[in-house]
CSV table of N, CA and C in Angstrom, one decimal:
chain,number,residue,atom,x,y,z
A,193,MET,N,63.7,-206.9,-100.7
A,193,MET,CA,62.6,-206.9,-98.8
A,193,MET,C,61.2,-208.0,-99.4
A,194,THR,N,60.9,-207.8,-98.3
A,194,THR,CA,59.5,-208.7,-98.9
A,194,THR,C,58.1,-207.9,-98.8
A,195,THR,N,56.8,-208.5,-99.1
A,195,THR,CA,56.2,-207.8,-99.1
A,195,THR,C,55.5,-207.5,-97.2
A,196,LEU,N,55.9,-208.2,-96.4
A,196,LEU,CA,55.2,-208.1,-95.2
A,196,LEU,C,56.4,-207.3,-94.7
A,197,GLU,N,57.3,-207.4,-95.4
A,197,GLU,CA,58.4,-206.5,-94.4
A,197,GLU,C,58.3,-204.6,-94.7
A,198,ASN,N,57.6,-204.5,-96.1
A,198,ASN,CA,57.2,-203.5,-96.6
A,198,ASN,C,56.4,-203.0,-95.9
A,199,ALA,N,55.7,-204.3,-95.6
A,199,ALA,CA,54.4,-204.1,-94.6
A,199,ALA,C,54.2,-203.4,-93.3
A,200,TYR,N,55.6,-203.9,-92.4
A,200,TYR,CA,56.0,-203.3,-91.5
A,200,TYR,C,57.3,-202.2,-91.3
A,201,ALA,N,57.8,-202.2,-92.5
A,201,ALA,CA,58.5,-200.6,-92.4
A,201,ALA,C,58.1,-199.9,-91.2
A,202,ALA,N,57.4,-198.4,-92.1
A,202,ALA,CA,56.4,-197.8,-91.1
A,202,ALA,C,56.5,-198.0,-89.5
A,203,PRO,N,56.1,-199.0,-89.2
A,203,PRO,CA,55.5,-199.2,-87.6
A,203,PRO,C,56.8,-199.4,-87.2
A,204,ILE,N,57.9,-199.6,-87.8
A,204,ILE,CA,59.1,-200.7,-87.3
A,204,ILE,C,59.6,-198.8,-87.0
A,205,GLU,N,60.0,-198.0,-88.0
A,205,GLU,CA,60.4,-196.3,-88.1
A,205,GLU,C,59.6,-195.9,-86.5
A,206,ALA,N,58.2,-195.9,-86.5
A,206,ALA,CA,57.5,-195.1,-85.7
A,206,ALA,C,58.1,-195.9,-84.3
A,207,LEU,N,58.4,-197.2,-84.4
A,207,LEU,CA,58.6,-197.5,-83.0
A,207,LEU,C,60.2,-197.0,-82.4
A,208,THR,N,60.7,-197.1,-83.8
A,208,THR,CA,62.3,-196.0,-83.3
A,208,THR,C,62.1,-195.1,-83.1
A,209,THR,N,60.8,-194.2,-83.1
A,209,THR,CA,61.2,-192.7,-83.5
A,209,THR,C,60.1,-192.8,-81.8
A,210,LEU,N,59.2,-193.5,-81.5
A,210,LEU,CA,58.5,-193.6,-80.6
A,210,LEU,C,59.5,-193.9,-79.3
A,211,ARG,N,60.5,-194.8,-79.5
A,211,ARG,CA,62.0,-195.4,-78.0
A,211,ARG,C,62.7,-193.8,-78.1
A,212,ALA,N,62.7,-193.0,-78.8
A,212,ALA,CA,64.0,-191.9,-78.5
A,212,ALA,C,63.4,-190.5,-77.9
A,213,ARG,N,61.9,-190.9,-78.8
A,213,ARG,CA,60.6,-189.6,-77.7
A,213,ARG,C,60.7,-190.2,-76.2
A,214,ILE,N,60.5,-191.5,-76.0
A,214,ILE,CA,60.3,-192.0,-74.6
A,214,ILE,C,61.5,-192.1,-73.5
A,215,LEU,N,62.7,-192.5,-74.3
A,215,LEU,CA,64.2,-191.7,-73.3
A,215,LEU,C,64.5,-190.0,-73.5
A,216,ASP,N,63.9,-189.5,-74.5
A,216,ASP,CA,63.9,-187.9,-73.8
A,216,ASP,C,62.8,-187.4,-72.4
A,217,ASP,N,62.0,-188.5,-72.8
A,217,ASP,CA,61.0,-188.3,-71.2
A,217,ASP,C,61.6,-188.5,-69.9
A,218,VAL,N,62.4,-189.7,-70.0
A,218,VAL,CA,62.5,-190.2,-69.0
A,218,VAL,C,63.5,-190.0,-68.4
A,219,ALA,N,64.5,-189.0,-69.4
A,219,ALA,CA,65.3,-188.2,-69.5
A,219,ALA,C,65.5,-186.6,-68.6
A,220,SER,N,64.5,-186.1,-68.9
A,220,SER,CA,63.5,-185.0,-68.9
A,220,SER,C,62.8,-185.1,-66.6
A,221,LEU,N,62.2,-185.8,-67.5
A,221,LEU,CA,61.9,-186.0,-65.8
A,221,LEU,C,62.5,-186.8,-64.6
A,222,THR,N,63.8,-187.2,-65.2
A,222,THR,CA,64.6,-187.8,-64.3
A,222,THR,C,65.8,-186.7,-63.4
A,223,GLU,N,65.8,-185.4,-64.8
A,223,GLU,CA,66.2,-184.6,-63.9
A,223,GLU,C,65.2,-183.3,-63.3
A,224,SER,N,64.0,-183.8,-63.3
A,224,SER,CA,63.2,-182.9,-62.4
A,224,SER,C,63.2,-183.4,-61.5
A,225,MET,N,63.2,-184.8,-61.3
A,225,MET,CA,63.2,-185.8,-59.8
A,225,MET,C,64.1,-185.3,-59.4
A,226,SER,N,65.7,-184.7,-60.1
A,226,SER,CA,66.9,-184.5,-59.1
A,226,SER,C,66.1,-183.3,-58.5
A,227,ALA,N,65.8,-182.6,-59.1
A,227,ALA,CA,65.8,-181.1,-58.9
A,227,ALA,C,65.3,-180.6,-57.9
A,228,LEU,N,63.9,-181.6,-57.5
A,228,LEU,CA,62.9,-181.6,-56.2
A,228,LEU,C,63.6,-182.4,-55.4
A,229,ARG,N,64.6,-183.4,-55.5
A,229,ARG,CA,65.4,-184.1,-54.6
A,229,ARG,C,66.3,-183.4,-53.8
A,230,VAL,N,66.4,-181.8,-54.8
A,230,VAL,CA,67.6,-181.1,-54.0
A,230,VAL,C,66.9,-179.9,-52.9
A,231,VAL,N,66.0,-180.3,-53.7
A,231,VAL,CA,65.2,-178.5,-53.3
A,231,VAL,C,64.1,-179.4,-51.5
A,232,ARG,N,63.9,-180.6,-51.8
A,232,ARG,CA,62.8,-181.2,-50.9
A,232,ARG,C,64.2,-181.4,-49.3
A,233,GLU,N,65.4,-181.3,-50.2
A,233,GLU,CA,66.3,-181.7,-49.3
A,233,GLU,C,67.2,-180.2,-48.7
A,234,SER,N,66.9,-179.2,-49.4
A,234,SER,CA,67.5,-178.1,-48.7
A,234,SER,C,66.7,-177.5,-47.7
A,235,SER,N,65.4,-177.8,-48.3
A,235,SER,CA,64.4,-176.9,-47.4
A,235,SER,C,63.8,-177.6,-46.3
A,236,SER,N,63.5,-176.1,-45.8
A,236,SER,CA,63.0,-176.3,-43.9
A,236,SER,C,62.0,-176.1,-43.6
A,237,ASP,N,60.4,-175.2,-45.1
A,237,ASP,CA,59.9,-174.8,-44.9
A,237,ASP,C,59.0,-175.9,-45.1
A,238,ASP,N,57.7,-176.0,-44.3
A,238,ASP,CA,56.7,-176.6,-44.4
A,238,ASP,C,56.1,-176.4,-45.6
A,239,ASP,N,55.7,-177.2,-46.7
A,239,ASP,CA,54.9,-176.3,-47.2
A,239,ASP,C,54.0,-176.2,-47.8
A,240,GLU,N,53.6,-178.5,-47.0
A,240,GLU,CA,52.4,-178.7,-47.1
A,240,GLU,C,50.8,-178.2,-46.8
A,241,HIS,N,51.6,-176.8,-46.0
A,241,HIS,CA,50.1,-175.9,-45.3
A,241,HIS,C,50.7,-174.3,-46.3
A,242,ASP,N,51.0,-175.2,-47.4
A,242,ASP,CA,51.2,-173.4,-48.1
A,242,ASP,C,50.4,-173.1,-49.2
A,243,PRO,N,49.5,-172.2,-48.8
A,243,PRO,CA,48.5,-172.2,-50.2
A,243,PRO,C,48.3,-171.9,-51.8
A,244,GLU,N,49.9,-171.2,-51.4
A,244,GLU,CA,50.3,-171.1,-53.1
A,244,GLU,C,50.9,-172.5,-54.0
A,245,GLY,N,50.1,-172.5,-54.7
A,245,GLY,CA,50.6,-174.5,-56.2
A,245,GLY,C,50.5,-175.5,-55.2
A,246,PRO,N,51.3,-175.9,-55.9
A,246,PRO,CA,51.2,-177.4,-55.2
A,246,PRO,C,52.9,-177.7,-54.6
A,247,THR,N,52.6,-178.5,-53.6
A,247,THR,CA,53.1,-179.4,-52.5
A,247,THR,C,54.6,-179.7,-53.1
A,248,LEU,N,55.3,-179.6,-52.5
A,248,LEU,CA,56.5,-180.4,-52.6
A,248,LEU,C,55.8,-182.2,-52.9
A,249,SER,N,55.4,-182.2,-52.1
A,249,SER,CA,55.0,-184.3,-52.0
A,249,SER,C,54.0,-184.3,-53.0
A,250,SER,N,53.6,-183.5,-53.8
A,250,SER,CA,53.0,-183.7,-54.9
A,250,SER,C,52.9,-183.7,-55.9
A,251,GLU,N,53.8,-182.1,-55.9
A,251,GLU,CA,54.8,-182.8,-57.8
A,251,GLU,C,56.4,-183.6,-57.5
A,252,TRP,N,56.2,-184.0,-56.4
A,252,TRP,CA,56.7,-185.4,-56.2
A,252,TRP,C,55.8,-186.6,-57.4
A,253,SER,N,54.9,-187.0,-56.3
A,253,SER,CA,54.1,-187.5,-56.3
A,253,SER,C,53.6,-187.9,-57.9
A,254,ARG,N,53.4,-186.7,-58.6
A,254,ARG,CA,53.3,-186.4,-59.7
A,254,ARG,C,53.9,-186.6,-60.7
A,255,ILE,N,55.3,-186.3,-60.4
A,255,ILE,CA,56.6,-186.6,-61.6
A,255,ILE,C,57.2,-187.9,-61.1
A,256,ARG,N,56.8,-189.0,-59.9
A,256,ARG,CA,56.9,-189.8,-60.0
A,256,ARG,C,56.2,-190.7,-60.5
A,257,GLY,N,55.2,-190.4,-60.6
A,257,GLY,CA,54.2,-191.1,-61.8
A,257,GLY,C,54.5,-191.1,-63.4
A,258,LEU,N,54.4,-190.3,-63.4
A,258,LEU,CA,55.1,-190.6,-64.8
A,258,LEU,C,56.3,-190.7,-65.5
A,259,LEU,N,57.1,-190.8,-64.6
A,259,LEU,CA,58.5,-191.3,-64.7
A,259,LEU,C,58.0,-192.8,-65.1
A,260,LEU,N,57.3,-193.1,-63.7
A,260,LEU,CA,57.2,-194.8,-64.2
A,260,LEU,C,56.0,-195.3,-65.3
A,261,GLU,N,55.6,-194.5,-65.8
A,261,GLU,CA,54.3,-194.5,-66.9
A,261,GLU,C,55.5,-194.6,-68.4
A,262,ALA,N,56.5,-193.4,-67.9
A,262,ALA,CA,57.2,-193.8,-69.4
A,262,ALA,C,58.0,-195.1,-69.4
A,263,GLU,N,58.2,-194.8,-68.2
A,263,GLU,CA,59.3,-196.6,-67.9
A,263,GLU,C,58.6,-197.8,-68.7
A,264,ALA,N,57.4,-197.8,-68.0
A,264,ALA,CA,56.5,-199.0,-68.7
A,264,ALA,C,56.6,-198.9,-70.2
A,265,GLN,N,56.3,-197.5,-70.6
A,265,GLN,CA,56.3,-198.2,-71.8
A,265,GLN,C,57.3,-198.1,-72.8
A,266,LEU,N,58.9,-197.2,-72.0
A,266,LEU,CA,60.0,-197.8,-72.6
A,266,LEU,C,60.5,-200.2,-72.9
A,267,ALA,N,59.5,-200.0,-71.6
A,267,ALA,CA,60.1,-201.6,-71.6
A,267,ALA,C,58.8,-202.4,-72.4
A,268,GLU,N,57.9,-201.9,-73.1
A,268,GLU,CA,56.7,-202.0,-73.7
A,268,GLU,C,57.3,-202.0,-75.3
A,269,THR,N,58.0,-200.7,-75.6
A,269,THR,CA,58.9,-200.6,-76.7
A,269,THR,C,60.5,-201.6,-77.1
A,270,ASP,N,61.0,-201.7,-76.1
A,270,ASP,CA,62.1,-202.6,-75.9
A,270,ASP,C,62.0,-203.5,-76.4
A,271,ALA,N,60.6,-204.7,-75.5
A,271,ALA,CA,60.1,-205.9,-75.9
A,271,ALA,C,58.8,-205.8,-77.8
A,272,ALA,N,59.2,-204.6,-77.8
A,272,ALA,CA,58.4,-204.9,-79.3
A,272,ALA,C,60.2,-204.6,-80.7
A,273,SER,N,60.9,-203.9,-80.0
A,273,SER,CA,61.8,-204.0,-80.7
A,273,SER,C,62.6,-205.8,-80.7
A,274,ALA,N,62.5,-206.5,-79.1
A,274,ALA,CA,63.0,-207.5,-79.3
A,274,ALA,C,62.5,-208.6,-80.1
A,275,ARG,N,60.9,-208.0,-80.5
A,275,ARG,CA,60.4,-208.8,-81.7
A,275,ARG,C,60.7,-208.9,-83.2
A,276,VAL,N,60.9,-207.5,-83.0
A,276,VAL,CA,61.4,-207.0,-84.7
A,276,VAL,C,63.2,-208.1,-84.9
A,277,GLU,N,63.9,-208.2,-84.0
A,277,GLU,CA,64.8,-209.0,-84.0
A,277,GLU,C,64.5,-210.2,-83.9
A,278,ALA,N,63.8,-210.7,-83.3
A,278,ALA,CA,63.6,-212.3,-83.6
A,278,ALA,C,62.3,-212.6,-84.8
A,279,GLY,N,62.2,-211.8,-85.0
A,279,GLY,CA,61.4,-211.7,-86.3
A,279,GLY,C,60.1,-212.1,-86.4
A,280,THR,N,59.6,-211.0,-85.3
A,280,THR,CA,58.3,-212.0,-84.6
A,280,THR,C,57.3,-210.5,-85.1
A,281,TYR,N,57.5,-209.8,-85.0
A,281,TYR,CA,56.9,-208.5,-85.2
A,281,TYR,C,56.3,-208.1,-85.8
A,282,GLY,N,54.4,-208.3,-85.3
A,282,GLY,CA,53.7,-208.2,-86.8
A,282,GLY,C,52.5,-209.4,-86.0
A,283,LEU,N,53.3,-209.8,-85.2
A,283,LEU,CA,52.7,-211.0,-85.1
A,283,LEU,C,51.5,-211.3,-83.6
A,284,CYS,N,50.7,-211.8,-83.2
A,284,CYS,CA,49.3,-211.5,-82.0
A,284,CYS,C,50.8,-212.6,-81.0
A,285,GLN,N,50.5,-212.2,-80.4
A,285,GLN,CA,51.4,-213.5,-79.4
A,285,GLN,C,50.5,-213.7,-78.6
A,286,ASN,N,48.9,-213.9,-78.4
A,286,ASN,CA,48.1,-214.6,-78.2
A,286,ASN,C,47.2,-215.5,-79.4
A,287,CYS,N,47.0,-214.8,-80.1
A,287,CYS,CA,46.6,-216.1,-81.6
A,287,CYS,C,47.7,-216.3,-83.1
A,288,GLY,N,48.5,-215.9,-82.5
A,288,GLY,CA,49.4,-216.5,-83.7
A,288,GLY,C,49.5,-215.2,-85.1
A,289,ARG,N,48.1,-214.6,-85.2
A,289,ARG,CA,48.0,-214.1,-86.8
A,289,ARG,C,48.4,-212.7,-86.7
A,290,PRO,N,48.8,-212.2,-88.1
A,290,PRO,CA,49.6,-211.1,-88.7
A,290,PRO,C,48.8,-209.7,-88.1
A,291,ILE,N,49.2,-208.4,-86.8
A,291,ILE,CA,48.7,-207.4,-86.5
A,291,ILE,C,48.7,-206.9,-87.8
A,292,PRO,N,47.7,-206.1,-88.4
A,292,PRO,CA,47.4,-204.7,-89.6
A,292,PRO,C,48.7,-204.0,-89.0
A,293,PRO,N,49.1,-203.9,-90.4
A,293,PRO,CA,50.4,-202.9,-90.2
A,293,PRO,C,49.6,-201.6,-89.9
A,294,ALA,N,48.0,-201.2,-89.3
A,294,ALA,CA,47.2,-199.4,-89.2
A,294,ALA,C,47.4,-199.5,-88.7
A,295,ARG,N,47.5,-200.9,-87.0
A,295,ARG,CA,47.5,-201.0,-85.9
A,295,ARG,C,48.3,-200.8,-85.7
A,296,LEU,N,50.0,-201.2,-86.2
A,296,LEU,CA,50.4,-201.0,-85.2
A,296,LEU,C,51.5,-199.2,-85.4
A,297,GLU,N,51.1,-198.4,-86.7
A,297,GLU,CA,50.8,-197.5,-87.0
A,297,GLU,C,50.8,-196.8,-85.5
A,298,ALA,N,49.6,-197.3,-85.1
A,298,ALA,CA,48.7,-196.5,-84.6
A,298,ALA,C,50.0,-196.1,-83.1
A,299,ARG,N,49.9,-197.8,-82.8
A,299,ARG,CA,51.1,-198.4,-81.4
A,299,ARG,C,52.0,-199.6,-81.7
A,300,PRO,N,52.8,-198.8,-82.4
A,300,PRO,CA,53.9,-199.3,-82.9
A,300,PRO,C,54.7,-200.4,-81.6
A,301,ALA,N,54.3,-200.5,-80.8
A,301,ALA,CA,54.7,-201.8,-79.3
A,301,ALA,C,53.8,-202.9,-78.9
A,302,ALA,N,52.6,-202.4,-80.0
A,302,ALA,CA,51.7,-202.8,-79.7
A,302,ALA,C,51.7,-204.3,-80.8
A,303,ARG,N,51.2,-205.7,-79.1
A,303,ARG,CA,51.7,-207.1,-79.0
A,303,ARG,C,50.1,-208.1,-79.8
A,304,LEU,N,49.1,-207.3,-79.2
A,304,LEU,CA,47.6,-208.4,-79.5
A,304,LEU,C,47.2,-207.3,-80.7
A,305,CYS,N,46.4,-208.3,-81.5
A,305,CYS,CA,45.3,-208.0,-82.8
A,305,CYS,C,44.7,-207.3,-81.8
A,306,VAL,N,43.6,-206.9,-82.2
A,306,VAL,CA,42.9,-206.3,-81.8
A,306,VAL,C,41.2,-206.8,-81.8
A,307,PRO,N,40.9,-208.0,-82.2
A,307,PRO,CA,39.9,-208.8,-81.5
A,307,PRO,C,41.2,-209.4,-80.3
A,308,CYS,N,41.7,-209.8,-80.1
A,308,CYS,CA,42.5,-210.2,-78.8
A,308,CYS,C,42.8,-209.3,-78.4
A,309,ALA,N,42.9,-207.9,-77.8
A,309,ALA,CA,43.7,-207.5,-77.4
A,309,ALA,C,42.1,-206.4,-76.2
A,310,SER,N,40.8,-206.5,-77.7
A,310,SER,CA,39.8,-206.2,-77.5
A,310,SER,C,39.4,-207.6,-76.4
A,311,ALA,N,39.2,-208.9,-75.8
A,311,ALA,CA,39.2,-209.4,-75.6
A,311,ALA,C,39.4,-209.6,-73.8
A,312,LEU,N,40.1,-208.7,-74.2
A,312,LEU,CA,40.9,-208.6,-72.8
A,312,LEU,C,40.6,-207.5,-72.0
A,313,THR,N,39.5,-206.9,-72.4
A,313,THR,CA,39.1,-205.5,-71.7
A,313,THR,C,37.6,-206.1,-71.5
């Protein structure tokens, strides 16, 4: 294993762990959406005017937003995994310089180095 491969071993492992966690989140949120869909379809009550707790619509929106975010994170993680396979993981997609391993440990799916990411904000 080269020095560069050693430097990126921990971030790549973190990427694998992150992907597994996101897949669990997607499965859980999808299950919640399905359960809520059943409640919405079987309920004839108008919960929009119920002062007790969140409405079905607001809960649907909340879960849907979380699911969309998890799916976006999964796409970022899969893109990073593709970079691992292509041998370009750890290289900034903007300037081509190596992304420091510490940044990749903090954000395993990072595609930009800190200077390039900062320039975008």
